[in-house]
């Protein structure tokens, strides 16, 4: 479309320039010719008064010299009244042309070698007709024509180039939104649901972009509703399962207690299988496009309010920091809620009752960091925990805990790290990139982050921690 518009503009502008430039060039040439012969007529008219008074050679020579064109002027006086014919100057015109002008009594021009001549008849006092011949060189006829034509050609070329440049800019203005619309449709078709199209360009393309973005928002909303439903189901099941697990652990020994714990473990495995299947069956909806994302601070406050009831039952102290102001992140609300529930569920499942925990939100220029920390005994092997989080499927672990968190972070170009918290236990750091670029130090899972501790040294777990 862009090059087609440029070609059409080039053809139309060229035709318009030629339509005006060719006639204008011819007019300029005729004007230069008329100017040259007008000068010749003035020179001939300067000699005519003298010829009407006298035919004396000496006087006529002085008159011709005073006209300033004695080198290009000739005077032809016929014989009469006993006077011989008189010729002054160099004759360039043919004799029959001079005779024809004398007979007809009107001026004419004729071509000669190197230019043209003006033949002007003048009546003498004797009644005879003299002819004044003025030579007009070809250089004088074309004087200034070449320069005028060059200027005219330059103006024409400038007009053509200007029209091509304007057409190219207009083509870019039309083609660029169309290409963005095509790219957005391709990205959406490939499953990148955050693809949006800037609503720019001509009216038609702008309306198409508005319709595309509205359609993409509806698709994301439909998938988000499904994911929200799955998340609600997992929340409703996870919390009573956690309570059942904790209660089953306090039943003591005996066949009934063992059967109860076995049933709870079996039920938990079934729920984990359902959650894993639901997550693997749905595409990622996290995106950094218009209409996507959520307020991380709001989600943190909501999930902490949900888990605070169980924390009070178990005598756990908890705190939230950095969630008092809006913090926009490019991930879906349901995804962040699922990640927080996975980490907080691990705190309740793998630390003793009464263990404190905290959630901190740090809003940076290019990334948002969410820290979930506890005062538990810590993790002896963070690398192994991350490996299980990748879905190794070891006993007592579905591989979903940190896998949910990892997928959330990596969908934005961020990462997940496990280290030691200031509370003395474990700290899981989620880095969410705001611009979709990978962090400077690289992506993926790295070793634990060591911090100086304000409390006691971190211990180790006395049992395998399921993440």
Short mmCIF file of C-alpha atoms in Angstrom, two decimals:
data_model
loop_
_atom_site.label_atom_id
_atom_site.label_comp_id
_atom_site.label_asym_id
_atom_site.label_seq_id
_atom_site.Cartn_x
_atom_site.Cartn_y
_atom_site.Cartn_z
CA UNK A 1 0.00 0.00 0.00
CA UNK A 2 2.79 2.40 0.89
CA UNK A 3 4.73 1.95 -2.37
CA UNK A 4 1.53 1.95 -4.41
CA UNK A 5 0.64 5.33 -2.94
CA UNK A 6 4.15 6.63 -3.67
CA UNK A 7 3.96 5.41 -7.29
CA UNK A 8 0.56 7.02 -7.84
CA UNK A 9 1.78 10.30 -6.34
CA UNK A 10 4.93 10.19 -8.50
CA UNK A 11 2.94 9.60 -11.69
CA UNK A 12 0.32 12.28 -10.97
CA UNK A 13 2.84 14.91 -9.89
CA UNK A 14 5.05 14.23 -12.91
CA UNK A 15 2.10 14.66 -15.27
CA UNK A 16 1.07 17.91 -13.59
CA UNK A 17 4.63 19.28 -13.69
CA UNK A 18 5.01 18.40 -17.36
CA UNK A 19 1.61 19.91 -18.19
CA UNK A 20 2.72 23.23 -16.71
CA UNK A 21 6.47 23.17 -17.35
CA UNK A 22 6.42 22.44 -21.11
CA UNK A 23 4.09 25.31 -22.10
CA UNK A 24 5.85 27.61 -19.66
CA UNK A 25 9.21 26.73 -21.20
CA UNK A 26 7.90 27.52 -24.68
CA UNK A 27 6.51 30.84 -23.45
CA UNK A 28 9.89 31.73 -21.95
CA UNK A 29 11.60 31.02 -25.27
CA UNK A 30 9.12 33.17 -27.18
CA UNK A 31 9.51 35.98 -24.66
CA UNK A 32 13.30 35.91 -25.12
CA UNK A 33 12.86 36.02 -28.93
CA UNK A 34 10.41 38.89 -28.73
CA UNK A 35 12.78 40.80 -26.47
CA UNK A 36 15.66 40.38 -28.91
CA UNK A 37 13.64 41.55 -31.95
CA UNK A 38 12.13 44.43 -29.97
CA UNK A 39 15.66 45.70 -29.35
CA UNK A 40 16.37 45.34 -33.06
CA UNK A 41 13.23 47.33 -33.93
CA UNK A 42 14.32 50.13 -31.58
CA UNK A 43 17.74 50.26 -33.25
CA UNK A 44 16.12 50.39 -36.70
CA UNK A 45 13.73 53.11 -35.53
CA UNK A 46 16.70 55.20 -34.36
CA UNK A 47 18.00 55.38 -37.98
CA UNK A 48 14.64 56.03 -39.67
CA UNK A 49 14.45 59.84 -38.91
CA UNK A 50 17.88 60.43 -40.43
CA UNK A 51 16.97 58.50 -43.58
CA UNK A 52 13.85 60.61 -44.07
CA UNK A 53 16.00 63.75 -44.06
CA UNK A 54 19.23 62.82 -45.84
CA UNK A 55 20.92 60.08 -47.75
CA UNK A 56 24.46 61.36 -47.30
CA UNK A 57 26.82 58.47 -46.51
CA UNK A 58 28.91 60.29 -43.92
CA UNK A 59 25.91 61.51 -41.97
CA UNK A 60 24.24 58.12 -42.11
CA UNK A 61 27.41 56.40 -40.92
CA UNK A 62 27.49 58.71 -37.90
CA UNK A 63 23.84 57.96 -37.16
CA UNK A 64 24.41 54.20 -37.46
CA UNK A 65 27.46 54.45 -35.18
CA UNK A 66 25.49 56.42 -32.59
CA UNK A 67 22.85 53.67 -32.56
CA UNK A 68 25.57 51.39 -31.14
CA UNK A 69 24.96 48.56 -33.57
CA UNK A 70 27.07 49.48 -36.59
CA UNK A 71 28.59 45.97 -36.55
CA UNK A 72 25.18 44.35 -36.89
CA UNK A 73 23.27 47.00 -38.86
CA UNK A 74 23.13 47.62 -42.58
CA UNK A 75 21.24 50.27 -44.60
CA UNK A 76 20.11 49.59 -48.18
CA UNK A 77 19.17 52.77 -50.16
CA UNK A 78 17.95 52.23 -53.74
CA UNK A 79 19.04 54.44 -56.70
CA UNK A 80 16.79 57.34 -57.74
CA UNK A 81 16.77 60.93 -59.01
CA UNK A 82 20.20 60.47 -60.55
CA UNK A 83 21.62 59.09 -57.32
CA UNK A 84 23.29 55.71 -57.16
CA UNK A 85 22.26 52.99 -54.76
CA UNK A 86 23.91 53.23 -51.36
CA UNK A 87 24.89 50.26 -49.13
CA UNK A 88 26.04 50.84 -45.57
CA UNK A 89 27.26 48.00 -43.37
CA UNK A 90 27.44 44.28 -43.97
CA UNK A 91 24.57 42.73 -45.82
CA UNK A 92 23.49 39.36 -44.43
CA UNK A 93 19.97 38.99 -45.80
CA UNK A 94 19.39 37.76 -49.34
CA UNK A 95 18.73 40.34 -52.04
CA UNK A 96 15.30 38.95 -52.87
CA UNK A 97 14.26 39.29 -49.21
CA UNK A 98 15.31 42.94 -49.21
CA UNK A 99 13.48 43.52 -52.49
CA UNK A 100 10.34 41.84 -51.12
CA UNK A 101 10.34 44.09 -48.03
CA UNK A 102 10.86 47.19 -50.21
CA UNK A 103 8.01 46.14 -52.48
CA UNK A 104 5.56 45.18 -49.72
CA UNK A 105 6.48 48.07 -47.46
CA UNK A 106 6.32 46.14 -44.16
CA UNK A 107 8.95 44.72 -41.82
CA UNK A 108 9.90 41.06 -41.80
CA UNK A 109 12.47 38.71 -40.34
CA UNK A 110 14.55 36.15 -42.11
CA UNK A 111 17.05 33.56 -41.01
CA UNK A 112 20.72 33.94 -41.81
CA UNK A 113 23.90 32.19 -40.79
CA UNK A 114 24.36 32.47 -37.00
CA UNK A 115 21.01 34.07 -36.28
CA UNK A 116 18.27 36.19 -37.88
CA UNK A 117 17.86 39.64 -39.39
CA UNK A 118 15.16 42.23 -39.04
CA UNK A 119 14.35 44.05 -42.31
CA UNK A 120 12.63 47.39 -41.60
CA UNK A 121 11.41 49.55 -44.58
CA UNK A 122 11.87 53.36 -44.26
CA UNK A 123 10.42 56.00 -46.68
CA UNK A 124 12.95 58.50 -48.08
CA UNK A 125 12.32 62.14 -48.95
CA UNK A 126 12.60 61.18 -52.61
CA UNK A 127 9.72 58.76 -52.28
CA UNK A 128 11.90 55.67 -52.52
CA UNK A 129 11.90 52.92 -49.89
CA UNK A 130 15.14 52.19 -48.02
CA UNK A 131 15.59 49.02 -45.96
CA UNK A 132 17.33 48.95 -42.57
CA UNK A 133 18.77 45.53 -41.76
CA UNK A 134 19.49 44.68 -38.11
CA UNK A 135 21.31 41.43 -37.33
CA UNK A 136 20.09 39.47 -34.29
CA UNK A 137 22.53 36.70 -33.22
CA UNK A 138 21.14 33.36 -32.09
CA UNK A 139 22.80 33.81 -28.68
CA UNK A 140 20.77 36.97 -28.13
CA UNK A 141 17.55 35.20 -29.10
CA UNK A 142 18.20 32.43 -26.56
CA UNK A 143 19.75 34.65 -23.89
CA UNK A 144 18.50 33.52 -20.42
CA UNK A 145 16.35 30.72 -21.83
CA UNK A 146 18.67 27.93 -20.64
CA UNK A 147 18.85 29.37 -17.14
CA UNK A 148 15.09 29.78 -16.98
CA UNK A 149 14.57 26.22 -18.19
CA UNK A 150 17.06 24.92 -15.59
CA UNK A 151 15.24 26.78 -12.81
CA UNK A 152 11.93 25.47 -14.10
CA UNK A 153 13.29 21.91 -14.20
CA UNK A 154 14.64 22.28 -10.66
CA UNK A 155 11.30 23.49 -9.41
CA UNK A 156 9.60 20.56 -11.15
CA UNK A 157 12.00 18.04 -9.64
CA UNK A 158 11.55 19.60 -6.20
CA UNK A 159 7.78 19.36 -6.56
CA UNK A 160 8.01 15.71 -7.60
CA UNK A 161 10.36 14.84 -4.73
CA UNK A 162 8.22 16.77 -2.27
CA UNK A 163 5.08 14.99 -3.37
CA UNK A 164 6.85 11.63 -3.12
CA UNK A 165 8.04 12.46 0.41
CA UNK A 166 4.56 13.56 1.47
CA UNK A 167 3.03 10.45 -0.11
CA UNK A 168 5.59 8.28 1.66
CA UNK A 169 4.75 9.85 5.03
CA UNK A 170 1.06 9.41 4.35
CA UNK A 171 1.72 5.82 3.32
CA UNK A 172 3.64 5.16 6.52
CA UNK A 173 0.80 6.71 8.51
CA UNK A 174 -1.60 4.31 6.85
CA UNK A 175 0.60 1.21 6.63
CA UNK A 176 2.07 1.28 10.14
CA UNK A 177 -1.32 0.97 11.93
CA UNK A 178 -2.30 -1.77 9.47
CA UNK A 179 0.92 -3.69 10.20
CA UNK A 180 0.37 -3.30 13.94
CA UNK A 181 -3.15 -4.64 13.52
CA UNK A 182 -1.82 -7.66 11.60
CA UNK A 183 0.90 -8.28 14.20
CA UNK A 184 -1.62 -7.96 17.03
CA UNK A 185 -3.95 -10.45 15.37
CA UNK A 186 -1.04 -12.85 14.82
CA UNK A 187 0.08 -12.54 18.46
CA UNK A 188 -3.46 -13.09 19.71
CA UNK A 189 -3.81 -16.14 17.47
CA UNK A 190 -0.55 -17.55 18.86
CA UNK A 191 -1.88 -17.30 22.41
CA UNK A 192 -0.27 -14.04 23.56
CA UNK A 193 -3.45 -12.64 25.03
CA UNK A 194 -1.80 -9.39 26.11
CA UNK A 195 -1.47 -8.29 22.47
CA UNK A 196 -3.09 -4.91 21.91
CA UNK A 197 -3.04 -2.46 19.01
CA UNK A 198 -2.44 1.30 19.44
CA UNK A 199 -5.59 3.16 18.41
CA UNK A 200 -3.84 5.39 15.87
CA UNK A 201 -3.93 6.16 12.17
CA UNK A 202 -6.82 6.90 9.78
CA UNK A 203 -10.36 6.69 11.05
CA UNK A 204 -11.06 3.27 9.58
CA UNK A 205 -7.90 1.69 10.99
CA UNK A 206 -8.45 3.40 14.32
CA UNK A 207 -11.94 1.95 14.54
CA UNK A 208 -10.55 -1.46 13.59
CA UNK A 209 -7.96 -1.17 16.37
CA UNK A 210 -10.67 -0.23 18.88
CA UNK A 211 -12.72 -3.25 17.83
CA UNK A 212 -9.67 -5.54 18.02
CA UNK A 213 -8.72 -4.34 21.51
CA UNK A 214 -12.31 -4.74 22.68
CA UNK A 215 -12.37 -8.29 21.33
CA UNK A 216 -9.03 -9.13 22.97
CA UNK A 217 -10.24 -7.69 26.30
CA UNK A 218 -13.34 -9.86 26.12
CA UNK A 219 -11.23 -12.95 25.40
CA UNK A 220 -8.97 -12.17 28.37
CA UNK A 221 -11.98 -11.50 30.56
CA UNK A 222 -13.58 -14.81 29.62
CA UNK A 223 -10.39 -16.72 30.39
CA UNK A 224 -9.89 -14.72 33.58
CA UNK A 225 -13.39 -15.64 34.70
CA UNK A 226 -12.63 -19.31 34.16
CA UNK A 227 -9.33 -19.02 35.98
CA UNK A 228 -11.02 -17.08 38.78
CA UNK A 229 -13.52 -19.88 39.15
CA UNK A 230 -10.72 -22.45 39.32
CA UNK A 231 -8.85 -20.27 41.82
CA UNK A 232 -11.95 -19.92 43.99
CA UNK A 233 -12.38 -23.68 43.97
CA UNK A 234 -8.75 -24.20 44.96
CA UNK A 235 -9.07 -21.62 47.75
CA UNK A 236 -12.19 -23.25 49.11
CA UNK A 237 -10.56 -26.67 49.11
CA UNK A 238 -7.05 -25.68 50.22
CA UNK A 239 -8.10 -23.97 53.41
CA UNK A 240 -10.19 -26.83 54.87
CA UNK A 241 -7.54 -29.29 53.72
CA UNK A 242 -4.91 -27.33 55.61
CA UNK A 243 -7.11 -27.34 58.73
CA UNK A 244 -7.82 -31.08 58.33
CA UNK A 245 -4.12 -31.80 57.93
CA UNK A 246 -3.23 -29.86 61.05
CA UNK A 247 -6.05 -31.49 63.04
CA UNK A 248 -5.12 -34.95 61.79
CA UNK A 249 -1.57 -34.39 62.97
CA UNK A 250 -2.89 -33.84 66.53
CA UNK A 251 -5.00 -37.01 66.66
CA UNK A 252 -2.21 -39.03 68.17
CA UNK A 253 -1.57 -42.67 67.32
CA UNK A 254 -3.94 -45.44 66.42
CA UNK A 255 -5.59 -47.07 63.42
CA UNK A 256 -8.33 -44.44 63.19
CA UNK A 257 -5.84 -41.60 63.32
CA UNK A 258 -3.63 -43.23 60.68
CA UNK A 259 -6.63 -43.82 58.42
CA UNK A 260 -7.69 -40.18 58.83
CA UNK A 261 -4.23 -38.90 57.96
CA UNK A 262 -4.04 -41.25 54.98
CA UNK A 263 -7.46 -40.08 53.76
CA UNK A 264 -6.44 -36.43 54.11
CA UNK A 265 -3.22 -37.06 52.17
CA UNK A 266 -5.16 -38.89 49.47
CA UNK A 267 -7.69 -36.07 49.25
CA UNK A 268 -4.90 -33.52 49.04
CA UNK A 269 -3.26 -35.43 46.22
CA UNK A 270 -6.55 -35.56 44.31
CA UNK A 271 -7.07 -31.83 44.77
CA UNK A 272 -3.50 -31.18 43.61
CA UNK A 273 -4.12 -33.29 40.52
CA UNK A 274 -7.26 -31.28 39.72
CA UNK A 275 -5.41 -27.99 40.18
CA UNK A 276 -2.46 -29.17 38.05
CA UNK A 277 -4.78 -30.30 35.27
CA UNK A 278 -6.70 -27.03 35.36
CA UNK A 279 -3.51 -24.96 35.13
CA UNK A 280 -2.02 -26.99 32.32
CA UNK A 281 -5.24 -26.80 30.30
CA UNK A 282 -5.39 -23.00 30.22
CA UNK A 283 -3.07 -20.56 28.46
CA UNK A 284 -1.28 -17.80 30.25
CA UNK A 285 -3.32 -14.61 30.43
CA UNK A 286 -0.68 -12.38 31.98
CA UNK A 287 0.11 -9.49 29.73
CA UNK A 288 1.47 -6.00 29.74
CA UNK A 289 -0.95 -4.62 27.19
CA UNK A 290 -3.77 -2.15 27.71
CA UNK A 291 -6.56 -3.56 29.82
CA UNK A 292 -4.35 -6.24 31.46
CA UNK A 293 -2.71 -6.37 34.89
CA UNK A 294 -3.86 -5.74 38.44
CA UNK A 295 -3.10 -3.85 41.63
CA UNK A 296 -0.61 -6.01 43.56
CA UNK A 297 -1.23 -4.11 46.80
CA UNK A 298 -4.96 -4.74 46.64
CA UNK A 299 -4.46 -8.47 45.95
CA UNK A 300 -1.97 -8.77 48.85
CA UNK A 301 -4.40 -7.08 51.25
CA UNK A 302 -7.23 -9.32 50.10
CA UNK A 303 -5.29 -12.59 50.45
CA UNK A 304 -3.79 -11.61 53.79
CA UNK A 305 -7.28 -10.86 55.07
CA UNK A 306 -8.28 -14.35 53.91
CA UNK A 307 -5.36 -16.11 55.68
CA UNK A 308 -5.48 -13.93 58.79
CA UNK A 309 -8.39 -15.91 60.25
CA UNK A 310 -6.39 -19.15 60.24
CA UNK A 311 -3.34 -17.26 61.52
CA UNK A 312 -5.32 -16.08 64.56
CA UNK A 313 -6.51 -19.63 65.24
CA UNK A 314 -2.88 -20.84 65.27
CA UNK A 315 -1.51 -17.88 67.20
CA UNK A 316 0.67 -16.62 64.35
CA UNK A 317 1.79 -13.00 64.19
CA UNK A 318 1.77 -11.48 60.74
CA UNK A 319 2.35 -8.17 59.06
CA UNK A 320 1.99 -6.53 55.64
CA UNK A 321 4.25 -3.74 54.35
CA UNK A 322 4.19 -1.69 51.16
CA UNK A 323 0.55 -2.51 50.33
CA UNK A 324 -0.91 0.84 51.38
CA UNK A 325 -0.51 2.38 47.90
CA UNK A 326 -1.56 1.05 44.47
CA UNK A 327 1.14 -1.01 42.74
CA UNK A 328 0.28 -1.91 39.15
CA UNK A 329 1.83 -5.09 37.74
CA UNK A 330 1.44 -6.71 34.28
CA UNK A 331 -0.11 -9.99 35.47
CA UNK A 332 -3.66 -11.16 35.93
CA UNK A 333 -5.26 -10.77 39.33
CA UNK A 334 -6.10 -14.49 39.61
CA UNK A 335 -2.48 -15.47 38.86
CA UNK A 336 -1.05 -13.29 41.62
CA UNK A 337 -3.67 -14.52 44.08
CA UNK A 338 -2.84 -18.16 43.25
CA UNK A 339 0.90 -17.52 43.75
CA UNK A 340 0.36 -15.82 47.12
CA UNK A 341 -1.95 -18.63 48.27
CA UNK A 342 0.67 -21.21 47.30
CA UNK A 343 3.39 -19.47 49.34
CA UNK A 344 1.19 -18.69 52.34
CA UNK A 345 -0.18 -22.21 52.30
CA UNK A 346 3.39 -23.53 52.51
CA UNK A 347 3.99 -21.32 55.56
CA UNK A 348 1.00 -22.80 57.37
CA UNK A 349 1.75 -26.34 56.20
CA UNK A 350 5.47 -26.49 56.97
CA UNK A 351 6.08 -24.26 59.97
CA UNK A 352 5.00 -24.87 63.56
CA UNK A 353 1.94 -23.15 64.97
CA UNK A 354 2.75 -19.72 66.33
CA UNK A 355 5.41 -19.05 63.66
CA UNK A 356 5.27 -15.46 62.44
CA UNK A 357 5.22 -14.53 58.75
CA UNK A 358 5.14 -11.35 56.65
CA UNK A 359 4.46 -10.12 53.14
CA UNK A 360 6.32 -7.07 51.77
CA UNK A 361 5.72 -5.24 48.49
CA UNK A 362 8.52 -3.11 46.98
CA UNK A 363 7.69 -0.91 43.99
CA UNK A 364 10.75 -0.09 41.86
CA UNK A 365 11.21 1.78 38.60
CA UNK A 366 11.37 -1.30 36.38
CA UNK A 367 10.15 -4.10 38.66
CA UNK A 368 7.91 -4.93 41.60
CA UNK A 369 9.26 -7.30 44.26
CA UNK A 370 6.97 -9.31 46.53
CA UNK A 371 8.64 -10.92 49.56
CA UNK A 372 6.98 -13.72 51.55
CA UNK A 373 9.01 -14.51 54.66
CA UNK A 374 8.54 -16.51 57.82
CA UNK A 375 10.29 -17.20 61.12
CA UNK A 376 10.31 -20.95 60.66
CA UNK A 377 13.27 -23.35 60.66
CA UNK A 378 14.21 -22.51 57.06
CA UNK A 379 14.95 -24.65 53.99
CA UNK A 380 18.11 -26.76 54.00
CA UNK A 381 18.34 -27.04 50.20
CA UNK A 382 16.73 -24.17 48.26
CA UNK A 383 17.94 -25.58 44.93
CA UNK A 384 16.12 -28.85 45.58
CA UNK A 385 13.01 -26.95 46.59
CA UNK A 386 13.12 -25.07 43.33
CA UNK A 387 13.59 -28.37 41.48
CA UNK A 388 10.48 -29.75 43.10
CA UNK A 389 8.73 -26.56 42.22
CA UNK A 390 9.51 -27.31 38.61
CA UNK A 391 7.35 -30.40 38.89
CA UNK A 392 9.52 -33.30 39.91
CA UNK A 393 6.50 -34.88 41.56
CA UNK A 394 8.27 -36.15 44.68
CA UNK A 395 6.21 -37.65 47.47
CA UNK A 396 4.16 -35.10 49.38
CA UNK A 397 4.56 -32.51 46.59
CA UNK A 398 2.57 -31.86 43.45
CA UNK A 399 5.30 -29.68 42.01
CA UNK A 400 2.84 -26.79 41.86
CA UNK A 401 3.87 -24.66 44.83
CA UNK A 402 6.84 -22.77 43.43
CA UNK A 403 5.93 -23.70 39.88
CA UNK A 404 2.89 -21.42 40.12
CA UNK A 405 5.12 -18.63 41.43
CA UNK A 406 7.85 -19.30 38.88
CA UNK A 407 5.46 -19.15 35.95
CA UNK A 408 3.99 -15.91 37.23
CA UNK A 409 7.40 -14.24 37.53
CA UNK A 410 8.81 -15.55 34.25
CA UNK A 411 5.73 -14.48 32.31
CA UNK A 412 6.90 -10.88 32.95
CA UNK A 413 10.62 -11.53 32.46
CA UNK A 414 11.26 -11.75 36.20
CA UNK A 415 12.46 -14.54 38.45
CA UNK A 416 12.09 -16.26 41.85
CA UNK A 417 14.73 -16.59 44.56
CA UNK A 418 14.77 -18.41 47.88
CA UNK A 419 16.88 -17.04 50.69
CA UNK A 420 16.97 -16.35 54.39
CA UNK A 421 14.55 -13.82 55.81
CA UNK A 422 15.12 -11.17 58.46
CA UNK A 423 12.62 -13.11 60.61
CA UNK A 424 15.09 -15.95 60.78
CA UNK A 425 13.37 -18.38 58.43
CA UNK A 426 12.73 -18.58 54.72
CA UNK A 427 12.24 -15.71 52.30
CA UNK A 428 10.78 -16.21 48.81
CA UNK A 429 11.38 -13.23 46.56
CA UNK A 430 9.19 -12.76 43.47
CA UNK A 431 10.52 -10.26 40.96
CA UNK A 432 7.93 -9.02 38.45
CA UNK A 433 9.34 -6.98 35.56
CA UNK A 434 7.17 -4.00 34.60
CA UNK A 435 8.50 -3.60 31.04
CA UNK A 436 8.68 -7.28 30.06
CA UNK A 437 12.49 -7.31 29.83
CA UNK A 438 14.64 -9.90 31.55
CA UNK A 439 16.44 -8.68 34.67
CA UNK A 440 19.99 -7.48 34.24
CA UNK A 441 21.51 -10.41 36.10
CA UNK A 442 19.62 -12.94 34.00
CA UNK A 443 16.55 -15.08 34.38
CA UNK A 444 15.80 -18.39 35.92
CA UNK A 445 16.45 -19.86 39.34
CA UNK A 446 19.57 -18.97 41.20
CA UNK A 447 20.98 -19.83 44.52
CA UNK A 448 19.63 -18.50 47.78
CA UNK A 449 20.00 -14.86 48.70
CA UNK A 450 22.01 -14.47 51.88
CA UNK A 451 21.06 -11.66 54.21
CA UNK A 452 22.25 -10.53 57.60
CA UNK A 453 19.76 -11.71 60.17
CA UNK A 454 18.40 -9.64 62.98
CA UNK A 455 17.15 -12.69 64.91
CA UNK A 456 18.38 -16.13 65.61
CA UNK A 457 20.23 -18.19 62.99
CA UNK A 458 18.01 -20.12 60.66
CA UNK A 459 17.61 -23.74 61.51
CA UNK A 460 16.78 -26.54 59.17
CA UNK A 461 13.65 -28.50 58.65
CA UNK A 462 13.23 -31.74 60.47
CA UNK A 463 11.02 -32.96 57.68
CA UNK A 464 10.78 -32.51 53.92
CA UNK A 465 9.09 -29.23 53.01
CA UNK A 466 6.54 -29.58 50.20
CA UNK A 467 6.61 -26.67 47.82
#
